[in-house]
Coordinates of C-alpha atoms in Angstrom, one line a residue:
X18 CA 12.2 -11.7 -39.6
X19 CA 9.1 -8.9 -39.2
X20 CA 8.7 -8.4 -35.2
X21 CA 6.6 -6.2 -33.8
X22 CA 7.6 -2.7 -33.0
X23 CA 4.4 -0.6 -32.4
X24 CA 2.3 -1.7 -29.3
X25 CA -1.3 0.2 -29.7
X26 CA -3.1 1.1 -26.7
X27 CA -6.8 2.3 -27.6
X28 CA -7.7 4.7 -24.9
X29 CA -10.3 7.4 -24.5
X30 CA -8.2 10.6 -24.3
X31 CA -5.2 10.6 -25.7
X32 CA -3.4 13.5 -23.3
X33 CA -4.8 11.8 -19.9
X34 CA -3.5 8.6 -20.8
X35 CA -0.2 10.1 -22.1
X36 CA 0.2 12.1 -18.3
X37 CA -1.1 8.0 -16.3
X38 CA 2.0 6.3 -18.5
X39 CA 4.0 9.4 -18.4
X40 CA 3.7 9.6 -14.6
X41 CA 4.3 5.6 -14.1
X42 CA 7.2 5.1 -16.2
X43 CA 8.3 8.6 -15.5
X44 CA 8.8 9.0 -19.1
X45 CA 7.8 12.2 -22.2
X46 CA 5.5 11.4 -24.9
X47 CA 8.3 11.5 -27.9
X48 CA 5.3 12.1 -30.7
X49 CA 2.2 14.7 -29.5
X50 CA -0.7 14.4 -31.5
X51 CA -4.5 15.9 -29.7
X52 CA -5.6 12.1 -30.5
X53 CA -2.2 9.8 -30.5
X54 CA 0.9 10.2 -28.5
X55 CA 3.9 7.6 -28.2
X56 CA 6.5 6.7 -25.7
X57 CA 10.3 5.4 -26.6
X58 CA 10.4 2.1 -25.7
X59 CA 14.1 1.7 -27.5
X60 CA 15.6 -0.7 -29.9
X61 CA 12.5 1.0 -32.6
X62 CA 9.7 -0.1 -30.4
X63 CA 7.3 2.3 -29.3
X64 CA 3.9 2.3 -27.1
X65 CA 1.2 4.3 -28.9
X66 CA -1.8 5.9 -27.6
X67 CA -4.5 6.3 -29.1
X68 CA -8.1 7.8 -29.2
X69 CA -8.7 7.7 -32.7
X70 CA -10.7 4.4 -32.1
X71 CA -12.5 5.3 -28.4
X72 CA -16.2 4.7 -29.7
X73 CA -14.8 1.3 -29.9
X74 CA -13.9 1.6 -26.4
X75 CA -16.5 -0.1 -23.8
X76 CA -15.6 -0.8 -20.0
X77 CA -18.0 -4.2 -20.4
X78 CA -15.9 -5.6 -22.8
X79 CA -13.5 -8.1 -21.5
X80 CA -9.7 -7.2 -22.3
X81 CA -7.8 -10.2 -23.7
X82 CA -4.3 -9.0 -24.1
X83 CA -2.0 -7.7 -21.3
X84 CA 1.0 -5.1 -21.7
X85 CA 4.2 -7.0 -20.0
X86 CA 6.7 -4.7 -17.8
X87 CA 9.3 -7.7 -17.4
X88 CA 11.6 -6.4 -14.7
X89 CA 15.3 -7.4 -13.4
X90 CA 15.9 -7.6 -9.7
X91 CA 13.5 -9.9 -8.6
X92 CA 10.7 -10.1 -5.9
X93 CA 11.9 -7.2 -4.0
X94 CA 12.1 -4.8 -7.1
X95 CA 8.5 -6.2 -8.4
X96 CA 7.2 -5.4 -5.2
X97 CA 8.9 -1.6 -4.3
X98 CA 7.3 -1.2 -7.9
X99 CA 3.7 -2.6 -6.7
X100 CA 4.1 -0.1 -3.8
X101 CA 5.0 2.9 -5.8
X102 CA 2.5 3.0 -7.8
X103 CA 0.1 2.2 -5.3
X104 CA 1.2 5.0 -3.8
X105 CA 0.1 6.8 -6.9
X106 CA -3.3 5.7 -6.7
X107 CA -3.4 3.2 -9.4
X108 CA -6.5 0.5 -9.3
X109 CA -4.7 -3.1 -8.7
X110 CA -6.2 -5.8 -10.8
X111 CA -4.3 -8.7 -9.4
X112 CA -2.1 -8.4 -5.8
X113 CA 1.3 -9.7 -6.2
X114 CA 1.7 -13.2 -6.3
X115 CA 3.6 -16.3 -7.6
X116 CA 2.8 -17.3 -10.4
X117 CA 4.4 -20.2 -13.0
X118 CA 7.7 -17.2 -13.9
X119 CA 7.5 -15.5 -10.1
X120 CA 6.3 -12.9 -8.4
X121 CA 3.7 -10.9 -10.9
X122 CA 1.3 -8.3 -10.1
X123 CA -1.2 -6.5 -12.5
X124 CA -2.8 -2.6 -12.7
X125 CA -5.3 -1.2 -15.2
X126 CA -5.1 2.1 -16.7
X127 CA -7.5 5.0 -16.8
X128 CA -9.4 2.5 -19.8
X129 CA -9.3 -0.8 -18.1
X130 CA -6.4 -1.6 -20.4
X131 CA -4.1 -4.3 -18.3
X132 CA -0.9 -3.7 -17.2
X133 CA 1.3 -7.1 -15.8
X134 CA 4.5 -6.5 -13.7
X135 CA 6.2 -9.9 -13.7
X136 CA 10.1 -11.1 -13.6
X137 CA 12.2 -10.9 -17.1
X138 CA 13.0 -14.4 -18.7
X139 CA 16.9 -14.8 -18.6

């Protein structure tokens, strides 16, 4: 079976987006491009950045996709993670709050692009 391994972010400069994820997940770029960077997800899957397509990009236009943290630990390790990065000055989309699978919160990054904290399925 063919699963997906790349997850593409479009975002309108590559090396600011790469220090925003770098600085969340406290993480290094693994491939540094002026244009496209990637992070090491493991197991082969990566998160790509890229600004190759950031004409395409406009803030009026709705997002429809969302890129899932899933996190052990429950409640209280979703929220010390809501208050970090608050604490980094991210913009909150969506406040924690119980949803259908738990306690799920949501952030944007520097384009708008949605970022959904939310318990892992076991």
């Amino acid at each position: 079976m063919r699963l997906p391994n790349q997850f593409l972010i479009y975002v309108s400069d590559a090396a600011s987006a790469a220090a925003f994820y770098g600085e969340l997940f406290d993480a290094k770029p693994e491939v540094l491009s002026p244009r496209y960077m990637t992070f090491d997800l493991g197991g082969g899957v990566v998160l790509a950045l890229w600004s190759g397509k950031s004409r395409d990009l406009d803030p009026a236009t709705p997002r429809n996709f969302e890129v899932g943290i899933l996190i052990d630990g429950g409640s209280n390790e979703i929220r010390a993670i809501y208050d970090e990065w608050v604490a980094k000055g991210v913009e909150v989309v969506e406040e924690p709050n119980e949803d259908v699978f738990g306690l799920t919160f949501v952030i944007s990054d520097l384009d708008g692009n949605r970022l959904r904290v939310a318990p892992a399925d076991h």
